[in-house]
PDB file of C-alpha atoms in Angstrom:
ATOM      1  CA  MET A  32     -85.291 -57.638 -35.151  1.00  0.00           C
ATOM      2  CA  ILE A  33     -87.830 -55.606 -37.130  1.00  0.00           C
ATOM      3  CA  ALA A  34     -89.813 -54.692 -34.013  1.00  0.00           C
ATOM      4  CA  LEU A  35     -86.668 -53.671 -32.139  1.00  0.00           C
ATOM      5  CA  LEU A  36     -85.515 -51.407 -34.958  1.00  0.00           C
ATOM      6  CA  ILE A  37     -88.936 -49.782 -35.373  1.00  0.00           C
ATOM      7  CA  LEU A  38     -88.853 -48.625 -31.742  1.00  0.00           C
ATOM      8  CA  PRO A  39     -86.017 -46.083 -32.284  1.00  0.00           C
ATOM      9  CA  LEU A  40     -88.097 -44.593 -35.110  1.00  0.00           C
ATOM     10  CA  LEU A  41     -91.137 -44.107 -32.850  1.00  0.00           C
ATOM     11  CA  LEU A  42     -89.513 -42.836 -29.643  1.00  0.00           C
ATOM     12  CA  PRO A  43     -88.500 -39.415 -31.085  1.00  0.00           C
ATOM     13  CA  PHE A  44     -92.207 -38.500 -31.234  1.00  0.00           C
ATOM     14  CA  ALA A  45     -92.251 -38.547 -27.421  1.00  0.00           C
ATOM     15  CA  LEU A  46     -89.375 -36.084 -27.089  1.00  0.00           C
ATOM     16  CA  PRO A  47     -91.003 -32.719 -28.034  1.00  0.00           C
ATOM     17  CA  PRO A  48     -93.578 -32.721 -25.186  1.00  0.00           C
ATOM     18  CA  LEU A  49     -90.956 -34.046 -22.755  1.00  0.00           C
ATOM     19  CA  ALA A  50     -88.512 -31.337 -23.845  1.00  0.00           C
ATOM     20  CA  ARG A  51     -91.056 -28.558 -23.270  1.00  0.00           C
ATOM     21  CA  ARG A  52     -91.880 -29.927 -19.822  1.00  0.00           C
ATOM     22  CA  ALA A  53     -88.174 -30.250 -18.973  1.00  0.00           C
ATOM     23  CA  LEU A  54     -87.540 -26.601 -19.845  1.00  0.00           C
ATOM     24  CA  ASP A  55     -90.415 -25.569 -17.555  1.00  0.00           C
ATOM     25  CA  ARG A  56     -89.244 -27.633 -14.603  1.00  0.00           C
ATOM     26  CA  LEU A  57     -85.436 -27.786 -14.813  1.00  0.00           C
ATOM     27  CA  ALA A  58     -82.831 -25.063 -14.596  1.00  0.00           C
ATOM     28  CA  PRO A  59     -82.246 -23.744 -18.150  1.00  0.00           C
ATOM     29  CA  ALA A  60     -78.596 -24.858 -18.317  1.00  0.00           C
ATOM     30  CA  VAL A  61     -79.510 -28.356 -17.083  1.00  0.00           C
ATOM     31  CA  ALA A  62     -82.462 -28.571 -19.453  1.00  0.00           C
ATOM     32  CA  LEU A  63     -80.265 -27.495 -22.365  1.00  0.00           C
ATOM     33  CA  ARG A  64     -77.820 -30.345 -21.786  1.00  0.00           C
ATOM     34  CA  ALA A  65     -80.465 -32.964 -21.058  1.00  0.00           C
ATOM     35  CA  ILE A  66     -82.677 -32.144 -24.041  1.00  0.00           C
ATOM     36  CA  THR A  67     -79.793 -31.837 -26.496  1.00  0.00           C
ATOM     37  CA  GLY A  68     -78.214 -35.088 -25.324  1.00  0.00           C
ATOM     38  CA  SER A  69     -81.515 -36.928 -25.674  1.00  0.00           C
ATOM     39  CA  ALA A  70     -82.153 -35.459 -29.135  1.00  0.00           C
ATOM     40  CA  VAL A  71     -78.701 -36.466 -30.387  1.00  0.00           C
ATOM     41  CA  ALA A  72     -79.061 -39.993 -28.973  1.00  0.00           C
ATOM     42  CA  LEU A  73     -82.506 -40.468 -30.529  1.00  0.00           C
ATOM     43  CA  ALA A  74     -81.307 -39.069 -33.861  1.00  0.00           C
ATOM     44  CA  GLY A  75     -78.333 -41.426 -33.943  1.00  0.00           C
ATOM     45  CA  CYS A  76     -80.465 -44.437 -33.056  1.00  0.00           C
ATOM     46  CA  SER A  77     -83.022 -43.620 -35.736  1.00  0.00           C
ATOM     47  CA  LEU A  78     -80.264 -43.399 -38.351  1.00  0.00           C
ATOM     48  CA  ALA A  79     -78.826 -46.707 -37.169  1.00  0.00           C
ATOM     49  CA  ALA A  80     -82.257 -48.328 -37.495  1.00  0.00           C
ATOM     50  CA  LEU A  81     -82.722 -46.996 -41.022  1.00  0.00           C
ATOM     51  CA  GLY A  82     -79.251 -48.214 -41.965  1.00  0.00           C
ATOM     52  CA  ALA A  83     -80.011 -51.674 -40.589  1.00  0.00           C
ATOM     53  CA  PHE A  84     -83.231 -51.850 -42.608  1.00  0.00           C
ATOM     54  CA  VAL A  85     -81.341 -50.893 -45.769  1.00  0.00           C
ATOM     55  CA  LEU A  86     -78.622 -53.511 -45.193  1.00  0.00           C
ATOM     56  CA  THR A  87     -81.216 -56.184 -44.417  1.00  0.00           C
ATOM     57  CA  GLY A  88     -83.067 -55.421 -47.628  1.00  0.00           C
ATOM     58  CA  LEU A  89     -79.894 -55.404 -49.709  1.00  0.00           C
ATOM     59  CA  LEU A  90     -78.758 -58.761 -48.360  1.00  0.00           C
ATOM     60  CA  ARG A  91     -82.048 -60.241 -49.485  1.00  0.00           C
ATOM     61  CA  LEU A  92     -81.001 -59.549 -53.085  1.00  0.00           C
ATOM     62  CA  PRO A  93     -78.752 -62.167 -54.768  1.00  0.00           C
ATOM     63  CA  PHE A  94     -76.115 -59.708 -55.988  1.00  0.00           C
ATOM     64  CA  PHE A  95     -75.517 -58.109 -52.583  1.00  0.00           C
ATOM     65  CA  ALA A  96     -75.857 -61.464 -50.824  1.00  0.00           C
ATOM     66  CA  ALA A  97     -72.991 -62.743 -52.980  1.00  0.00           C
ATOM     67  CA  LEU A  98     -70.906 -59.704 -52.090  1.00  0.00           C
ATOM     68  CA  GLY A  99     -71.568 -60.463 -48.417  1.00  0.00           C
ATOM     69  CA  ASP A 100     -70.428 -64.098 -48.855  1.00  0.00           C
ATOM     70  CA  LEU A 101     -73.864 -65.396 -47.838  1.00  0.00           C
ATOM     71  CA  ILE A 102     -74.347 -69.093 -48.526  1.00  0.00           C
ATOM     72  CA  ARG A 103     -78.073 -68.911 -47.739  1.00  0.00           C
ATOM     73  CA  PRO A 104     -80.665 -66.130 -47.883  1.00  0.00           C
ATOM     74  CA  LEU A 105     -80.773 -63.727 -44.997  1.00  0.00           C
ATOM     75  CA  HIS A 106     -83.814 -64.698 -42.951  1.00  0.00           C
ATOM     76  CA  THR A 107     -85.838 -62.554 -40.556  1.00  0.00           C
ATOM     77  CA  ALA A 108     -89.059 -63.177 -38.680  1.00  0.00           C
ATOM     78  CA  SER A 109     -90.896 -60.656 -40.879  1.00  0.00           C
ATOM     79  CA  ASP A 110     -89.499 -61.274 -44.356  1.00  0.00           C
ATOM     80  CA  ARG A 111     -92.545 -59.829 -46.109  1.00  0.00           C
ATOM     81  CA  TYR A 112     -91.861 -56.391 -44.592  1.00  0.00           C
ATOM     82  CA  VAL A 113     -88.114 -56.260 -45.189  1.00  0.00           C
ATOM     83  CA  LEU A 114     -88.011 -54.950 -48.748  1.00  0.00           C
ATOM     84  CA  PRO A 115     -90.749 -52.282 -48.246  1.00  0.00           C
ATOM     85  CA  LEU A 116     -89.006 -51.085 -45.073  1.00  0.00           C
ATOM     86  CA  ALA A 117     -85.684 -51.046 -46.881  1.00  0.00           C
ATOM     87  CA  ALA A 118     -87.150 -48.955 -49.708  1.00  0.00           C
ATOM     88  CA  VAL A 119     -88.693 -46.482 -47.263  1.00  0.00           C
ATOM     89  CA  SER A 120     -85.405 -46.335 -45.336  1.00  0.00           C
ATOM     90  CA  VAL A 121     -83.445 -45.552 -48.492  1.00  0.00           C
ATOM     91  CA  GLY A 122     -85.835 -42.697 -49.196  1.00  0.00           C
ATOM     92  CA  GLY A 123     -85.533 -41.411 -45.637  1.00  0.00           C
ATOM     93  CA  LEU A 124     -81.745 -41.502 -45.678  1.00  0.00           C
ATOM     94  CA  ALA A 125     -81.671 -39.796 -49.080  1.00  0.00           C
ATOM     95  CA  VAL A 126     -83.902 -36.975 -47.821  1.00  0.00           C
ATOM     96  CA  PHE A 127     -81.722 -36.643 -44.721  1.00  0.00           C
ATOM     97  CA  ALA A 128     -78.530 -36.442 -46.774  1.00  0.00           C
ATOM     98  CA  TRP A 129     -80.019 -33.929 -49.235  1.00  0.00           C
ATOM     99  CA  THR A 130     -81.529 -31.580 -46.662  1.00  0.00           C
ATOM    100  CA  LEU A 131     -78.435 -31.782 -44.453  1.00  0.00           C
ATOM    101  CA  ALA A 132     -76.103 -30.978 -47.356  1.00  0.00           C
ATOM    102  CA  ARG A 133     -78.217 -27.961 -48.329  1.00  0.00           C
ATOM    103  CA  SER A 134     -78.347 -26.776 -44.723  1.00  0.00           C
ATOM    104  CA  VAL A 135     -74.586 -27.145 -44.246  1.00  0.00           C
ATOM    105  CA  LEU A 136     -73.828 -25.158 -47.397  1.00  0.00           C
ATOM    106  CA  ARG A 137     -76.255 -22.425 -46.370  1.00  0.00           C
ATOM    107  CA  GLN A 138     -74.870 -22.288 -42.837  1.00  0.00           C
ATOM    108  CA  VAL A 139     -71.264 -22.147 -44.036  1.00  0.00           C
ATOM    109  CA  ARG A 140     -72.030 -19.267 -46.394  1.00  0.00           C
ATOM    110  CA  ALA A 141     -73.889 -17.367 -43.677  1.00  0.00           C
ATOM    111  CA  PHE A 142     -71.097 -17.978 -41.151  1.00  0.00           C
ATOM    112  CA  ARG A 143     -68.412 -16.740 -43.529  1.00  0.00           C
ATOM    113  CA  ALA A 144     -70.484 -13.651 -44.301  1.00  0.00           C
ATOM    114  CA  ALA A 145     -70.976 -12.965 -40.593  1.00  0.00           C
ATOM    115  CA  ARG A 146     -67.258 -13.356 -39.837  1.00  0.00           C
ATOM    116  CA  THR A 147     -66.372 -11.071 -42.758  1.00  0.00           C
ATOM    117  CA  GLU A 148     -68.865  -8.444 -41.609  1.00  0.00           C
ATOM    118  CA  ALA A 149     -67.560  -8.621 -38.039  1.00  0.00           C
ATOM    119  CA  GLY A 150     -63.999  -8.191 -39.292  1.00  0.00           C
ATOM    120  CA  ARG A 151     -64.818  -4.914 -41.020  1.00  0.00           C
ATOM    121  CA  GLY A 152     -66.001  -3.054 -37.918  1.00  0.00           C
ATOM    122  CA  PRO A 153     -63.958  -1.714 -35.004  1.00  0.00           C
ATOM    123  CA  ALA A 154     -63.250  -4.171 -32.198  1.00  0.00           C
ATOM    124  CA  ALA A 155     -62.650  -3.704 -28.493  1.00  0.00           C
ATOM    125  CA  GLY A 156     -61.613  -7.003 -26.984  1.00  0.00           C
ATOM    126  CA  ASP A 157     -64.281  -9.534 -27.971  1.00  0.00           C
ATOM    127  CA  LEU A 158     -66.772  -6.821 -28.979  1.00  0.00           C
ATOM    128  CA  CYS A 159     -67.233  -5.947 -32.663  1.00  0.00           C
ATOM    129  CA  VAL A 160     -69.403  -3.014 -33.700  1.00  0.00           C
ATOM    130  CA  VAL A 161     -71.006  -3.146 -37.145  1.00  0.00           C
ATOM    131  CA  ASP A 162     -72.266   0.068 -38.699  1.00  0.00           C
ATOM    132  CA  SER A 163     -75.871  -0.749 -39.552  1.00  0.00           C
ATOM    133  CA  PRO A 164     -79.241   0.899 -38.846  1.00  0.00           C
ATOM    134  CA  CYS A 165     -80.726  -2.549 -38.136  1.00  0.00           C
ATOM    135  CA  ALA A 166     -80.694  -3.349 -34.426  1.00  0.00           C
ATOM    136  CA  ASP A 167     -79.019  -6.713 -33.943  1.00  0.00           C
ATOM    137  CA  ALA A 168     -76.653  -8.466 -31.547  1.00  0.00           C
ATOM    138  CA  TYR A 169     -75.355 -12.014 -31.512  1.00  0.00           C
ATOM    139  CA  ALA A 170     -72.543 -14.248 -30.266  1.00  0.00           C
ATOM    140  CA  LEU A 171     -70.293 -15.352 -33.113  1.00  0.00           C
ATOM    141  CA  PRO A 172     -68.186 -18.479 -32.487  1.00  0.00           C
ATOM    142  CA  GLY A 173     -64.758 -18.945 -33.979  1.00  0.00           C
ATOM    143  CA  ARG A 174     -61.172 -18.084 -33.166  1.00  0.00           C
ATOM    144  CA  PRO A 175     -61.530 -15.853 -31.339  1.00  0.00           C
ATOM    145  CA  HIS A 176     -65.152 -15.751 -30.211  1.00  0.00           C
ATOM    146  CA  ARG A 177     -66.820 -12.449 -30.985  1.00  0.00           C
ATOM    147  CA  ILE A 178     -69.803 -10.473 -29.753  1.00  0.00           C
ATOM    148  CA  VAL A 179     -71.273  -8.612 -32.713  1.00  0.00           C
ATOM    149  CA  VAL A 180     -73.545  -5.639 -32.138  1.00  0.00           C
ATOM    150  CA  THR A 181     -74.814  -3.091 -34.628  1.00  0.00           C
ATOM    151  CA  THR A 182     -74.813   0.660 -34.139  1.00  0.00           C
ATOM    152  CA  GLY A 183     -78.594   0.523 -34.433  1.00  0.00           C
ATOM    153  CA  MET A 184     -78.751  -1.728 -31.374  1.00  0.00           C
ATOM    154  CA  LEU A 185     -76.333   0.439 -29.394  1.00  0.00           C
ATOM    155  CA  ARG A 186     -78.488   3.498 -30.037  1.00  0.00           C
ATOM    156  CA  SER A 187     -81.582   1.618 -28.814  1.00  0.00           C
ATOM    157  CA  LEU A 188     -80.227   0.824 -25.336  1.00  0.00           C
ATOM    158  CA  ASP A 189     -78.816   2.853 -22.488  1.00  0.00           C
ATOM    159  CA  GLY A 190     -75.482   2.093 -20.828  1.00  0.00           C
ATOM    160  CA  SER A 191     -76.702  -0.402 -18.216  1.00  0.00           C
ATOM    161  CA  GLU A 192     -78.874  -2.208 -20.748  1.00  0.00           C
ATOM    162  CA  ARG A 193     -75.908  -2.547 -23.074  1.00  0.00           C
ATOM    163  CA  GLU A 194     -73.902  -4.192 -20.301  1.00  0.00           C
ATOM    164  CA  ALA A 195     -76.722  -6.672 -19.709  1.00  0.00           C
ATOM    165  CA  LEU A 196     -76.888  -7.384 -23.437  1.00  0.00           C
ATOM    166  CA  PHE A 197     -73.125  -7.939 -23.653  1.00  0.00           C
ATOM    167  CA  ALA A 198     -73.266 -10.232 -20.616  1.00  0.00           C
ATOM    168  CA  HIS A 199     -75.990 -12.252 -22.346  1.00  0.00           C
ATOM    169  CA  GLU A 200     -73.904 -12.711 -25.496  1.00  0.00           C
ATOM    170  CA  ARG A 201     -70.737 -13.522 -23.527  1.00  0.00           C
ATOM    171  CA  ALA A 202     -72.704 -16.211 -21.700  1.00  0.00           C
ATOM    172  CA  HIS A 203     -73.488 -17.820 -25.058  1.00  0.00           C
ATOM    173  CA  ASN A 204     -69.822 -18.006 -25.992  1.00  0.00           C
ATOM    174  CA  ALA A 205     -68.706 -19.086 -22.523  1.00  0.00           C
ATOM    175  CA  GLY A 206     -71.323 -21.837 -22.403  1.00  0.00           C
ATOM    176  CA  GLY A 207     -70.540 -23.110 -25.911  1.00  0.00           C
ATOM    177  CA  HIS A 208     -74.194 -22.752 -26.848  1.00  0.00           C
ATOM    178  CA  HIS A 209     -73.368 -22.836 -30.563  1.00  0.00           C
ATOM    179  CA  TYR A 210     -72.467 -26.530 -30.149  1.00  0.00           C
ATOM    180  CA  PHE A 211     -75.910 -27.270 -28.714  1.00  0.00           C
ATOM    181  CA  LEU A 212     -77.627 -25.328 -31.498  1.00  0.00           C
ATOM    182  CA  ALA A 213     -75.581 -27.124 -34.162  1.00  0.00           C
ATOM    183  CA  ALA A 214     -76.488 -30.485 -32.605  1.00  0.00           C
ATOM    184  CA  ALA A 215     -80.157 -29.487 -32.569  1.00  0.00           C
ATOM    185  CA  GLU A 216     -79.966 -28.532 -36.236  1.00  0.00           C
ATOM    186  CA  LEU A 217     -78.351 -31.869 -37.108  1.00  0.00           C
ATOM    187  CA  ALA A 218     -80.907 -33.873 -35.115  1.00  0.00           C
ATOM    188  CA  ALA A 219     -83.765 -32.005 -36.802  1.00  0.00           C
ATOM    189  CA  HIS A 220     -82.603 -33.340 -40.170  1.00  0.00           C
ATOM    190  CA  CYS A 221     -82.346 -36.923 -38.892  1.00  0.00           C
ATOM    191  CA  HIS A 222     -85.965 -37.344 -37.832  1.00  0.00           C
ATOM    192  CA  PRO A 223     -89.022 -35.142 -38.539  1.00  0.00           C
ATOM    193  CA  ALA A 224     -90.249 -35.385 -34.933  1.00  0.00           C
ATOM    194  CA  LEU A 225     -87.028 -33.754 -33.715  1.00  0.00           C
ATOM    195  CA  ARG A 226     -87.719 -30.543 -35.638  1.00  0.00           C
ATOM    196  CA  GLY A 227     -89.987 -29.454 -32.801  1.00  0.00           C
ATOM    197  CA  VAL A 228     -87.163 -30.035 -30.310  1.00  0.00           C
ATOM    198  CA  ARG A 229     -84.901 -27.625 -32.198  1.00  0.00           C
ATOM    199  CA  ASP A 230     -86.925 -24.594 -31.076  1.00  0.00           C
ATOM    200  CA  VAL A 231     -86.993 -25.843 -27.487  1.00  0.00           C
ATOM    201  CA  ILE A 232     -83.194 -26.181 -27.478  1.00  0.00           C
ATOM    202  CA  ARG A 233     -82.822 -22.669 -28.872  1.00  0.00           C
ATOM    203  CA  LEU A 234     -85.113 -21.314 -26.162  1.00  0.00           C
ATOM    204  CA  ALA A 235     -83.188 -23.254 -23.503  1.00  0.00           C
ATOM    205  CA  ALA A 236     -79.929 -21.693 -24.727  1.00  0.00           C
ATOM    206  CA  GLU A 237     -81.446 -18.213 -24.564  1.00  0.00           C
ATOM    207  CA  ARG A 238     -82.891 -18.842 -21.109  1.00  0.00           C
ATOM    208  CA  ALA A 239     -79.519 -20.108 -19.871  1.00  0.00           C
ATOM    209  CA  ALA A 240     -77.811 -16.967 -21.222  1.00  0.00           C
ATOM    210  CA  ASP A 241     -80.535 -14.794 -19.663  1.00  0.00           C
ATOM    211  CA  GLU A 242     -79.903 -16.315 -16.243  1.00  0.00           C
ATOM    212  CA  ALA A 243     -76.137 -15.954 -16.620  1.00  0.00           C
ATOM    213  CA  ALA A 244     -76.514 -12.308 -17.657  1.00  0.00           C
ATOM    214  CA  ALA A 245     -78.826 -11.594 -14.715  1.00  0.00           C
ATOM    215  CA  SER A 246     -76.246 -13.069 -12.354  1.00  0.00           C
ATOM    216  CA  ALA A 247     -73.421 -11.103 -14.004  1.00  0.00           C
ATOM    217  CA  VAL A 248     -75.129  -7.703 -13.745  1.00  0.00           C
ATOM    218  CA  GLY A 249     -76.892  -8.530 -10.492  1.00  0.00           C
ATOM    219  CA  ASP A 250     -80.289  -7.249 -11.657  1.00  0.00           C
ATOM    220  CA  ARG A 251     -82.956  -9.482 -13.168  1.00  0.00           C
ATOM    221  CA  ARG A 252     -85.293  -6.596 -13.982  1.00  0.00           C
ATOM    222  CA  LEU A 253     -82.519  -4.773 -15.832  1.00  0.00           C
ATOM    223  CA  THR A 254     -81.749  -7.904 -17.842  1.00  0.00           C
ATOM    224  CA  ALA A 255     -85.424  -8.383 -18.682  1.00  0.00           C
ATOM    225  CA  ARG A 256     -85.736  -4.745 -19.753  1.00  0.00           C
ATOM    226  CA  ALA A 257     -82.622  -4.965 -21.924  1.00  0.00           C
ATOM    227  CA  ILE A 258     -83.882  -8.084 -23.688  1.00  0.00           C
ATOM    228  CA  ALA A 259     -87.340  -6.600 -24.225  1.00  0.00           C
ATOM    229  CA  ARG A 260     -85.998  -3.325 -25.627  1.00  0.00           C
ATOM    230  CA  ALA A 261     -83.495  -5.159 -27.822  1.00  0.00           C
ATOM    231  CA  ALA A 262     -86.294  -7.335 -29.205  1.00  0.00           C
ATOM    232  CA  LEU A 263     -88.489  -4.336 -29.952  1.00  0.00           C
ATOM    233  CA  ALA A 264     -85.612  -2.551 -31.670  1.00  0.00           C
ATOM    234  CA  GLY A 265     -84.698  -5.630 -33.692  1.00  0.00           C
ATOM    235  CA  GLN A 266     -88.154  -6.325 -35.086  1.00  0.00           C
ATOM    236  CA  GLY A 267     -87.070  -5.087 -38.497  1.00  0.00           C
ATOM    237  CA  GLY A 268     -84.661  -8.018 -38.735  1.00  0.00           C
ATOM    238  CA  GLY A 269     -80.922  -8.104 -39.232  1.00  0.00           C
ATOM    239  CA  ALA A 270     -78.531  -9.833 -41.559  1.00  0.00           C
ATOM    240  CA  GLU A 271     -78.919 -13.570 -42.133  1.00  0.00           C
ATOM    241  CA  ARG A 272     -76.802 -15.591 -39.746  1.00  0.00           C
ATOM    242  CA  PRO A 273     -76.289 -19.336 -39.213  1.00  0.00           C
ATOM    243  CA  ALA A 274     -78.813 -21.276 -37.162  1.00  0.00           C
ATOM    244  CA  PHE A 275     -76.083 -22.194 -34.657  1.00  0.00           C
ATOM    245  CA  VAL A 276     -75.323 -18.522 -33.897  1.00  0.00           C
ATOM    246  CA  PRO A 277     -77.386 -17.426 -30.865  1.00  0.00           C
ATOM    247  CA  GLY A 278     -78.728 -13.899 -30.623  1.00  0.00           C
ATOM    248  CA  ALA A 279     -80.272 -11.829 -27.858  1.00  0.00           C
ATOM    249  CA  VAL A 280     -83.585 -11.391 -29.663  1.00  0.00           C
ATOM    250  CA  SER A 281     -84.042 -15.074 -30.572  1.00  0.00           C
ATOM    251  CA  GLY A 282     -86.907 -17.201 -29.375  1.00  0.00           C
ATOM    252  CA  PRO A 283     -90.167 -16.158 -27.695  1.00  0.00           C
ATOM    253  CA  VAL A 284     -88.965 -13.013 -25.957  1.00  0.00           C
ATOM    254  CA  PRO A 285     -92.152 -12.485 -23.858  1.00  0.00           C
ATOM    255  CA  ARG A 286     -91.674 -15.903 -22.276  1.00  0.00           C
ATOM    256  CA  ARG A 287     -88.026 -15.127 -21.519  1.00  0.00           C
ATOM    257  CA  VAL A 288     -88.907 -11.786 -19.955  1.00  0.00           C
ATOM    258  CA  GLU A 289     -91.669 -13.390 -17.900  1.00  0.00           C
ATOM    259  CA  ALA A 290     -89.210 -15.986 -16.574  1.00  0.00           C
ATOM    260  CA  LEU A 291     -86.756 -13.271 -15.520  1.00  0.00           C
ATOM    261  CA  LEU A 292     -89.461 -11.249 -13.767  1.00  0.00           C
ATOM    262  CA  ALA A 293     -91.072 -14.239 -12.040  1.00  0.00           C
ATOM    263  CA  PRO A 294     -90.526 -14.558  -8.282  1.00  0.00           C
ATOM    264  CA  ARG A 295     -87.471 -16.619  -7.433  1.00  0.00           C
ATOM    265  CA  GLY A 296     -89.487 -19.249  -5.624  1.00  0.00           C
ATOM    266  CA  ARG A 297     -88.632 -22.880  -5.258  1.00  0.00           C
ATOM    267  CA  ARG A 298     -88.504 -24.562  -8.644  1.00  0.00           C
ATOM    268  CA  ARG A 299     -91.065 -27.267  -9.201  1.00  0.00           C
ATOM    269  CA  ALA A 300     -89.704 -30.776  -8.910  1.00  0.00           C
ATOM    270  CA  GLY A 301     -88.433 -31.817 -12.305  1.00  0.00           C
ATOM    271  CA  GLY A 302     -86.422 -34.919 -11.520  1.00  0.00           C
ATOM    272  CA  TRP A 303     -89.045 -37.170 -13.074  1.00  0.00           C
ATOM    273  CA  VAL A 304     -88.777 -35.279 -16.367  1.00  0.00           C
ATOM    274  CA  ALA A 305     -85.013 -35.791 -16.421  1.00  0.00           C
ATOM    275  CA  VAL A 306     -85.543 -39.493 -15.699  1.00  0.00           C
ATOM    276  CA  LEU A 307     -88.003 -39.763 -18.594  1.00  0.00           C
ATOM    277  CA  LEU A 308     -85.572 -38.023 -20.952  1.00  0.00           C
ATOM    278  CA  VAL A 309     -82.777 -40.403 -19.986  1.00  0.00           C
ATOM    279  CA  ALA A 310     -85.114 -43.384 -20.165  1.00  0.00           C
ATOM    280  CA  CYS A 311     -86.355 -42.403 -23.625  1.00  0.00           C
ATOM    281  CA  ALA A 312     -82.817 -42.109 -24.951  1.00  0.00           C
ATOM    282  CA  GLY A 313     -81.696 -45.248 -23.108  1.00  0.00           C
ATOM    283  CA  VAL A 314     -84.519 -47.428 -24.432  1.00  0.00           C
ATOM    284  CA  SER A 315     -83.814 -46.216 -27.955  1.00  0.00           C
ATOM    285  CA  CYS A 316     -80.097 -47.005 -27.620  1.00  0.00           C
ATOM    286  CA  VAL A 317     -80.766 -50.463 -26.163  1.00  0.00           C
ATOM    287  CA  ALA A 318     -83.341 -51.274 -28.846  1.00  0.00           C
ATOM    288  CA  SER A 319     -81.103 -50.173 -31.703  1.00  0.00           C
ATOM    289  CA  ALA A 320     -78.047 -51.954 -30.260  1.00  0.00           C
ATOM    290  CA  THR A 321     -80.018 -55.163 -29.693  1.00  0.00           C
ATOM    291  CA  GLY A 322     -81.517 -54.963 -33.168  1.00  0.00           C
ATOM    292  CA  MET A 323     -78.093 -54.426 -34.738  1.00  0.00           C
ATOM    293  CA  ALA A 324     -76.667 -57.340 -32.731  1.00  0.00           C
ATOM    294  CA  ASP A 325     -79.507 -59.561 -33.943  1.00  0.00           C
ATOM    295  CA  PHE A 326     -78.890 -58.416 -37.511  1.00  0.00           C
ATOM    296  CA  HIS A 327     -75.189 -59.304 -37.155  1.00  0.00           C
ATOM    297  CA  HIS A 328     -76.071 -62.736 -35.812  1.00  0.00           C
ATOM    298  CA  ARG A 329     -78.427 -63.410 -38.722  1.00  0.00           C
ATOM    299  CA  VAL A 330     -75.704 -62.410 -41.174  1.00  0.00           C
ATOM    300  CA  GLU A 331     -73.333 -64.871 -39.506  1.00  0.00           C
ATOM    301  CA  VAL A 332     -75.977 -67.587 -39.786  1.00  0.00           C
ATOM    302  CA  ALA A 333     -76.470 -66.784 -43.473  1.00  0.00           C
ATOM    303  CA  GLN A 334     -72.706 -66.993 -43.974  1.00  0.00           C
ATOM    304  CA  GLY A 335     -72.627 -70.358 -42.230  1.00  0.00           C
ATOM    305  CA  GLU A 336     -70.246 -69.089 -39.561  1.00  0.00           C
ATOM    306  CA  ALA A 337     -72.658 -69.695 -36.665  1.00  0.00           C
ATOM    307  CA  GLU A 338     -72.566 -73.439 -37.353  1.00  0.00           C
ATOM    308  CA  ARG A 339     -68.778 -73.774 -37.543  1.00  0.00           C
TER     309      ARG A 339
END
């Protein structure tokens, strides 16, 4: 059981290099879904493993064993490691809960501030213009979805570049990219190895919106120029916004521009990367489920139910 539950804690370390390779070889929208799904699965399995370690350690103690109606001590093949693993797991879960709570509070405050700021400016359909010298533009989820752009950004772009920028932000809202970014943020708090995947998911969301904008305006060079000029104009930074709110100047802009200007040749085969992502998540799920099933069986044995 111990070995099975350690595996979900080790597999997340394989995801960051796989995620970067997947973004290079798969279409951005496909990579976004595959990487985010794998990150969420690995995060959930790692939490399940930590929870199982904690429960195993608690049921080794007489007080909690009595609460669990155990008539004999809970036995595992590696009893000497149970209590140390349980103590480490408690610490890991406590850090997760603390950092997640702080992040949620910070994100909620930033989201409310962004919605309030967007509500003050004039709106035309889904477009909100905020009077600010800072050049910024982002897709703001909610009811309804909004595209927020500052007057500083509007002054930095010409008419066609503005249309490309708006198409980019509309693609974020249409694709529900804020859900992927929120999932990436959550996974990053569940396991330290998944923090590196968070930036890859953000880049995948931006690349997917870039491609959608290029298709909408019918000009890849125009889209690349709009993104580059928006990034240069927004170097001074804008108002703080939640991590799940995508913006046109997020991520490594030179890499995004290079991808838009690259020849539209045949994409390199990336099926094997997708298979590895699915396999990584699948092995973690099977290991955690098998470990939890074994834990449940051992509890039944300790309760005497397996012999009835």
